[in-house]
Amino acid sequence: MLKTTNILGILILVLIFGCSKKQNKELSGKYILKGSVEGIENQTWIYLSLEGKAIDSTQISENKFELEGKISQPTEFGLFTKNTQNYSRIWLESGNIYFKAKNKAFREAKISGSKTQKEKDILSSSTKDYRNRRDSLTAILRNPKPNDSLKSIREDLNIIYNNHLKIEQEFVKNNPKSYVSAWILDSYSTTLGKGRTEELYNTLSDSIKKSTYGKNISRFLDLNKNPKIGDKYVTFSMTNEKGELINLSDFDGKLLLLDFWASWCGPCIEEYSSLKKAYSKFKNDGFEIVSVSEDQTKERWVNAIKKNELNWINLWQEDGRRAAPYLIYGISGIPDNFLIDQSGKIIARNLRGDDLISAIEENLTNKARR
C-alpha cells in the first residue's frame, strides 16, 4: 500500500492560504493569460480549450504568448500545442494569470495569479504519489512481460483509484466554498452515485451551488435514475444524424441494446465488430441497437458512423458526457450498454463480444418457444 499523507492537514492549508471571500463570489471580468515557454519553435500555435473544444488560440513569439477573454467564474481550461506532451490544465479567473513551462513539460508548468489554481495545486500534491503509481502500473499493462500478474496489477490500480477518490471527497467536505470542490463533484457524480453525490453537494456553499459546476451537479441529481438489472428502462429523446428526434420508447416490443460509446474510445472501437455481427445476425428477428455517443463534435460522430458502417440507430447531442441519457443511466465509463427485453426490463449490462451474442440468442430462442 502507498504511504498516505496527512490529508486533513493538507486540506486545511487550502482554507488558510488558498481562499478568500472575493474569490468565492461569482466573478465577472477579464482574464489575461501571459505565457513563457522555453524550447518551442517560433510561431507555434497554442490553444486554449474548454470541455475538450478549442475556444481560443495564438502563436508563440520569442517564447512568449498572451491570451485574454471574459470569464464569469473560476473555470478549468486546457492549454496545449499540437505536441501531445505539451498539455496542461489551468484554472483561469479574473486578473492576470502567469504560465511558465518548458517544451514537452507542460504538466510541470508553474502557474501563478490564480487563487483557484493554488487550491488545485495543493490537492494535486496530496494525490501525487497515487498518480505516479497509477501511471507506472498502467504502463506495465500496456506492455506486460511474461511474469507480470495482470490480475494483481488491476487490483492494485483499483485500490489506488479508490484511495485517490477518498482524498478528493475529503477535499470537497473540507472546502465547501471552493470551485475545485464543485468541479470534483461534477466530474465524479456518476462514479459516486446519486446518494453520495447529493450528500457532498449539500455541504457546498450556496454561491458554489450556483456556479456552472454546481448547476451540472444539480442537473445530475434531478435526472439520475441509475436503473439496474431487473428494473424497467427509462426513456429519453435525442436526435439522429439527420436531426430527427428519436425516443427510446419508439422501440418498445423489441429486444434492444442501449449502447454508450465515443469515436475516440479505444475499447469502444474494439467492440465495433461484435456490435456489427449482432446487428447483422439478429436485426430481422426483432433486435435493435441504439447507440448514444459521448463525442464532443457532431462531425467526429458522423464521420465515425460512416467510416465504420455503424448502420443502426445512432443518437447524439452536444452535451457529451453530460447528455441526459448518460446522467439518467449513471454512465461513469465507456463502453457500457444495457440489454432491454421486449417487455422493457433490463436483463443484462455491459456485455462484450461473445457474451453479447449469447445473451441475444438466449432471449430470442426463449421468446420463440413461448
Coordinates of C-alpha atoms in Angstrom, one line a residue:
M1 CA 0.0 0.0 0.0
L2 CA 1.1 3.5 -0.6
K3 CA 2.0 5.7 2.3
T4 CA -0.7 8.2 2.9
T5 CA -0.1 11.8 3.8
N6 CA -1.9 13.8 6.5
I7 CA -4.9 14.5 4.3
L8 CA -6.7 16.8 6.7
G9 CA -3.6 18.9 7.4
I10 CA -3.0 19.4 3.7
L11 CA -6.7 20.3 3.0
I12 CA -6.8 22.7 5.9
L13 CA -3.9 24.6 4.3
V14 CA -6.3 25.3 1.4
L15 CA -8.6 27.2 3.8
I16 CA -5.8 29.1 5.3
F17 CA -3.8 30.1 2.2
G18 CA -6.0 29.4 -0.8
C19 CA -9.4 31.0 -0.1
S20 CA -10.7 34.5 0.1
K21 CA -14.2 36.0 0.2
K22 CA -13.6 37.7 -3.1
Q23 CA -12.7 34.5 -4.9
N24 CA -15.8 32.7 -3.8
K25 CA -18.2 35.2 -5.3
E26 CA -19.4 34.9 -8.9
L27 CA -16.7 36.8 -10.8
S28 CA -17.4 38.8 -13.8
G29 CA -14.4 40.2 -15.6
K30 CA -11.5 39.6 -17.9
Y31 CA -8.6 37.2 -17.6
I32 CA -5.2 37.8 -19.2
L33 CA -3.1 34.7 -19.6
K34 CA 0.6 35.5 -20.0
G35 CA 2.8 32.6 -21.0
S36 CA 6.5 32.0 -21.1
V37 CA 7.6 28.7 -22.8
E38 CA 11.1 27.5 -23.4
G39 CA 12.3 25.5 -26.4
I40 CA 9.2 25.8 -28.6
E41 CA 9.6 26.9 -32.2
N42 CA 8.7 30.4 -33.0
Q43 CA 5.1 30.9 -34.5
T44 CA 3.9 27.6 -33.0
W45 CA 0.2 27.7 -32.3
I46 CA -1.0 27.3 -28.7
Y47 CA -4.6 26.6 -27.9
L48 CA -7.0 27.2 -25.0
S49 CA -9.8 24.6 -24.7
L50 CA -12.9 24.3 -22.6
E51 CA -14.7 20.9 -22.3
G52 CA -12.5 19.5 -24.9
K53 CA -13.2 22.2 -27.5
A54 CA -10.6 24.8 -28.6
I55 CA -12.1 28.2 -27.9
D56 CA -9.0 30.5 -28.5
S57 CA -5.5 30.3 -29.9
T58 CA -2.5 32.4 -30.6
Q59 CA 1.1 32.0 -31.9
I60 CA 4.1 31.8 -29.7
S61 CA 6.5 34.6 -30.4
E62 CA 10.0 34.6 -28.9
N63 CA 9.0 32.1 -26.3
K64 CA 6.0 34.3 -25.2
F65 CA 2.2 34.2 -25.8
E66 CA -0.8 36.0 -24.4
L67 CA -4.5 35.1 -24.4
E68 CA -7.4 37.0 -22.9
G69 CA -11.1 36.7 -22.6
K70 CA -14.1 37.3 -20.3
I71 CA -14.9 35.0 -17.5
S72 CA -17.9 34.8 -15.1
Q73 CA -16.3 32.4 -12.5
P74 CA -13.1 30.5 -11.9
T75 CA -13.0 27.8 -14.6
E76 CA -10.7 24.9 -15.6
F77 CA -9.3 25.1 -19.1
G78 CA -6.9 23.0 -21.2
L79 CA -3.8 24.7 -22.7
F80 CA -1.9 22.8 -25.4
T81 CA 0.1 22.8 -28.6
K82 CA -0.1 20.0 -31.2
N83 CA 2.8 18.2 -29.5
T84 CA 0.9 15.8 -27.3
Q85 CA 3.4 16.3 -24.4
N86 CA 2.5 19.9 -24.3
Y87 CA -0.8 19.8 -22.4
S88 CA -1.7 21.4 -19.1
R89 CA -4.9 22.0 -17.2
I90 CA -5.1 25.6 -15.8
W91 CA -7.7 27.4 -13.7
L92 CA -8.4 30.9 -15.0
E93 CA -10.2 33.7 -13.2
S94 CA -10.4 37.5 -13.4
G95 CA -7.0 39.1 -13.5
N96 CA -3.5 38.3 -14.7
I97 CA -2.5 34.6 -14.8
Y98 CA 1.0 33.6 -15.5
F99 CA 2.1 30.3 -17.1
K100 CA 5.7 29.1 -17.3
A101 CA 6.8 25.8 -18.8
K102 CA 9.4 24.1 -21.0
N103 CA 8.8 22.2 -24.2
K104 CA 7.4 18.7 -23.6
A105 CA 6.9 19.5 -19.9
F106 CA 3.6 21.4 -19.7
R107 CA 2.4 19.1 -16.9
E108 CA 5.2 20.5 -14.7
A109 CA 4.3 24.1 -15.6
K110 CA 4.4 26.8 -12.9
I111 CA 1.1 28.7 -12.8
S112 CA 0.6 31.8 -10.7
G113 CA -2.0 34.6 -10.3
S114 CA -5.0 32.3 -9.8
K115 CA -6.1 31.5 -6.3
T116 CA -8.2 28.6 -7.5
Q117 CA -5.1 27.2 -9.2
K118 CA -3.4 27.3 -5.8
E119 CA -6.2 25.2 -4.3
K120 CA -5.9 22.7 -7.2
D121 CA -2.1 22.5 -6.7
I122 CA -2.5 21.7 -3.0
L123 CA -5.0 18.9 -3.8
S124 CA -2.7 17.6 -6.6
S125 CA 0.3 17.5 -4.2
S126 CA -1.7 15.2 -1.8
T127 CA -2.6 12.8 -4.7
K128 CA 0.8 12.9 -6.5
D129 CA 2.0 9.5 -5.1
Y130 CA -1.2 7.8 -6.2
R131 CA -1.0 9.3 -9.7
N132 CA 2.6 8.3 -10.1
R133 CA 1.9 4.7 -9.0
R134 CA -1.2 4.6 -11.3
D135 CA 0.9 5.7 -14.3
S136 CA 3.6 3.1 -13.6
L137 CA 1.1 0.3 -13.4
T138 CA -0.8 1.5 -16.4
A139 CA 2.4 1.5 -18.4
I140 CA 3.0 -2.2 -17.4
L141 CA -0.5 -3.1 -18.5
R142 CA 0.2 -1.6 -21.9
N143 CA 3.4 -3.7 -22.4
P144 CA 3.2 -6.6 -20.0
K145 CA 6.1 -9.0 -19.5
P146 CA 5.5 -12.8 -19.3
N147 CA 5.9 -12.8 -15.5
D148 CA 3.6 -9.9 -14.8
S149 CA 0.5 -10.7 -12.9
L150 CA -2.1 -8.7 -14.7
K151 CA -4.9 -9.6 -12.2
S152 CA -2.8 -8.3 -9.3
I153 CA -1.9 -5.1 -11.2
R154 CA -5.6 -4.4 -11.9
E155 CA -6.4 -5.0 -8.3
D156 CA -3.7 -2.5 -7.2
L157 CA -5.0 0.0 -9.7
N158 CA -8.5 -0.3 -8.2
I159 CA -7.1 0.3 -4.7
I160 CA -5.1 3.3 -5.9
Y161 CA -8.2 4.7 -7.7
N162 CA -10.4 4.4 -4.6
N163 CA -7.8 5.9 -2.3
H164 CA -7.3 8.8 -4.7
L165 CA -11.1 9.3 -4.8
K166 CA -11.3 9.3 -1.0
I167 CA -8.8 12.2 -0.8
E168 CA -10.8 14.2 -3.3
Q169 CA -14.0 13.6 -1.4
E170 CA -12.3 14.8 1.7
F171 CA -11.3 17.9 -0.2
V172 CA -14.9 18.6 -1.1
K173 CA -16.1 18.2 2.5
N174 CA -13.4 20.5 3.9
N175 CA -13.6 23.2 1.2
P176 CA -17.3 23.9 0.6
K177 CA -16.6 27.4 -0.9
S178 CA -14.1 26.1 -3.5
Y179 CA -14.9 25.9 -7.2
V180 CA -12.4 23.0 -7.3
S181 CA -14.8 21.1 -4.9
A182 CA -17.7 21.6 -7.3
W183 CA -15.5 20.6 -10.2
I184 CA -14.5 17.4 -8.5
L185 CA -18.1 16.5 -7.7
D186 CA -19.3 17.4 -11.2
S187 CA -16.5 15.1 -12.6
Y188 CA -17.2 12.1 -10.3
S189 CA -21.0 12.3 -9.9
T190 CA -21.8 9.2 -12.0
T191 CA -18.9 7.3 -10.3
L192 CA -20.0 8.2 -6.8
G193 CA -23.7 7.7 -7.4
K194 CA -26.7 9.8 -6.6
G195 CA -26.7 9.2 -2.8
R196 CA -23.0 10.1 -2.2
T197 CA -23.1 13.0 -4.7
E198 CA -26.1 14.5 -3.0
E199 CA -24.5 14.2 0.4
L200 CA -21.4 16.1 -0.7
Y201 CA -23.4 18.6 -2.8
N202 CA -25.4 19.6 0.3
T203 CA -22.1 20.6 2.0
L204 CA -21.3 23.2 -0.7
S205 CA -21.9 26.9 -0.1
D206 CA -24.9 28.5 -1.8
S207 CA -22.6 30.5 -4.1
I208 CA -20.8 27.4 -5.3
K209 CA -24.1 25.6 -5.9
K210 CA -25.0 28.5 -8.3
S211 CA -21.8 28.1 -10.3
T212 CA -21.7 26.2 -13.6
Y213 CA -20.2 23.1 -11.9
G214 CA -22.9 23.3 -9.1
K215 CA -25.7 23.5 -11.7
N216 CA -24.3 20.5 -13.5
I217 CA -24.4 18.5 -10.2
S218 CA -27.9 19.7 -9.6
R219 CA -28.9 18.5 -13.0
F220 CA -27.4 15.1 -12.4
L221 CA -29.3 14.8 -9.2
D222 CA -32.5 15.7 -10.9
L223 CA -32.1 13.3 -13.9
N224 CA -30.2 10.3 -12.4
K225 CA -32.3 7.1 -12.1
N226 CA -29.4 4.5 -12.3
P227 CA -31.7 1.6 -13.4
K228 CA -30.3 -1.8 -12.6
I229 CA -30.8 -5.3 -14.0
G230 CA -34.4 -6.2 -13.3
D231 CA -35.6 -2.6 -13.5
K232 CA -37.7 -1.1 -16.3
Y233 CA -35.8 1.0 -18.7
V234 CA -36.0 4.8 -18.6
T235 CA -36.9 6.5 -21.9
F236 CA -35.4 9.7 -23.3
S237 CA -35.3 11.7 -26.6
M238 CA -32.3 12.6 -28.8
T239 CA -31.6 13.4 -32.4
N240 CA -30.1 11.2 -35.0
E241 CA -27.6 12.1 -37.8
K242 CA -30.5 13.7 -39.8
G243 CA -31.6 15.8 -36.9
E244 CA -34.8 13.7 -36.4
L245 CA -36.0 13.3 -32.8
I246 CA -35.9 9.7 -31.7
N247 CA -37.5 8.4 -28.5
L248 CA -36.1 5.3 -26.8
S249 CA -39.8 4.2 -26.3
D250 CA -40.1 4.0 -30.1
F251 CA -38.5 0.6 -29.9
D252 CA -40.9 -0.9 -27.3
G253 CA -41.6 -4.6 -28.0
K254 CA -38.1 -5.2 -29.5
L255 CA -35.0 -6.7 -27.9
L256 CA -32.9 -3.5 -27.5
L257 CA -29.3 -2.9 -26.8
L258 CA -28.7 0.6 -25.4
D259 CA -25.1 1.3 -26.2
F260 CA -22.9 4.1 -24.8
W261 CA -19.7 4.9 -26.8
A262 CA -17.5 7.6 -28.4
S263 CA -15.4 7.6 -31.6
W264 CA -12.2 8.4 -29.6
C265 CA -12.7 5.5 -27.2
G266 CA -10.3 2.6 -27.9
P267 CA -12.3 -0.2 -26.1
C268 CA -15.4 1.1 -27.9
I269 CA -13.7 0.7 -31.2
E270 CA -12.8 -2.9 -30.3
E271 CA -16.5 -3.6 -29.8
Y272 CA -17.5 -2.5 -33.3
S273 CA -17.1 -6.0 -34.8
S274 CA -19.3 -7.6 -32.1
L275 CA -22.0 -5.0 -32.5
K276 CA -21.9 -5.3 -36.3
K277 CA -22.1 -9.1 -36.0
A278 CA -25.0 -9.0 -33.6
Y279 CA -26.9 -6.4 -35.7
S280 CA -26.4 -8.3 -39.0
K281 CA -27.4 -11.6 -37.4
F282 CA -30.5 -10.6 -35.4
K283 CA -31.9 -7.3 -36.9
N284 CA -34.6 -9.3 -38.7
D285 CA -35.6 -11.1 -35.6
G286 CA -36.8 -8.1 -33.6
F287 CA -33.4 -6.9 -32.3
E288 CA -32.3 -3.2 -32.4
I289 CA -29.3 -1.2 -31.3
V290 CA -29.5 2.4 -30.1
S291 CA -26.1 3.9 -29.7
V292 CA -25.6 7.2 -27.7
S293 CA -22.3 8.9 -28.4
E294 CA -20.2 10.9 -26.0
D295 CA -18.4 12.7 -28.9
Q296 CA -18.0 16.4 -28.4
T297 CA -18.5 17.4 -32.0
K298 CA -21.2 16.2 -34.5
E299 CA -18.6 16.0 -37.2
R300 CA -16.4 13.3 -35.5
W301 CA -19.5 11.4 -34.5
V302 CA -21.0 11.3 -38.0
N303 CA -17.6 10.5 -39.6
A304 CA -17.2 7.5 -37.3
I305 CA -20.6 6.2 -38.1
K306 CA -19.9 6.4 -41.9
K307 CA -16.3 5.2 -41.8
N308 CA -17.1 2.1 -39.6
E309 CA -20.6 1.4 -41.1
L310 CA -22.4 1.5 -37.8
N311 CA -25.8 1.2 -39.5
W312 CA -28.2 1.1 -36.6
I313 CA -29.8 3.9 -34.6
N314 CA -27.3 6.5 -33.6
L315 CA -28.0 9.4 -31.3
W316 CA -26.1 12.4 -30.1
Q317 CA -26.3 15.8 -28.5
E318 CA -23.7 18.5 -27.8
D319 CA -23.6 17.9 -24.1
G320 CA -21.2 14.9 -24.5
R321 CA -20.9 13.0 -21.2
R322 CA -23.5 15.4 -19.7
A323 CA -26.1 14.4 -22.2
A324 CA -29.3 13.3 -20.4
P325 CA -29.0 9.6 -21.1
Y326 CA -25.5 9.5 -19.5
L327 CA -26.9 11.1 -16.4
I328 CA -30.1 9.1 -16.3
Y329 CA -28.3 5.8 -16.6
G330 CA -25.3 6.8 -14.4
I331 CA -22.6 6.1 -17.0
S332 CA -19.2 6.6 -15.5
G333 CA -17.1 5.0 -18.2
I334 CA -17.5 3.8 -21.8
P335 CA -18.1 1.4 -23.5
D336 CA -21.2 0.5 -21.5
N337 CA -24.5 -1.0 -22.5
F338 CA -27.9 -2.3 -21.3
L339 CA -29.8 -5.2 -22.9
I340 CA -33.5 -4.4 -22.6
D341 CA -36.1 -7.2 -23.3
Q342 CA -39.4 -7.0 -25.2
S343 CA -41.3 -6.1 -22.0
G344 CA -39.0 -3.1 -21.3
K345 CA -37.0 -4.9 -18.5
I346 CA -33.2 -4.5 -18.3
I347 CA -31.9 -8.1 -18.4
A348 CA -28.1 -7.6 -18.7
R349 CA -25.5 -4.8 -18.6
N350 CA -22.0 -4.2 -20.1
L351 CA -22.0 -7.2 -22.4
R352 CA -18.9 -7.8 -24.6
G353 CA -18.1 -9.9 -27.6
D354 CA -19.4 -13.5 -27.5
D355 CA -21.3 -12.8 -24.2
L356 CA -23.4 -10.2 -26.2
I357 CA -24.2 -12.7 -29.0
S358 CA -25.1 -15.4 -26.4
A359 CA -27.4 -13.2 -24.5
I360 CA -29.3 -12.1 -27.6
E361 CA -29.6 -15.7 -28.8
E362 CA -30.8 -16.9 -25.5
N363 CA -33.5 -14.2 -25.3
L364 CA -34.7 -14.7 -28.9
T365 CA -34.7 -18.5 -28.5
N366 CA -36.8 -18.4 -25.3
K367 CA -39.2 -15.9 -26.9
A368 CA -39.7 -18.2 -29.9
R369 CA -40.5 -21.1 -27.5
R370 CA -43.2 -19.2 -25.7

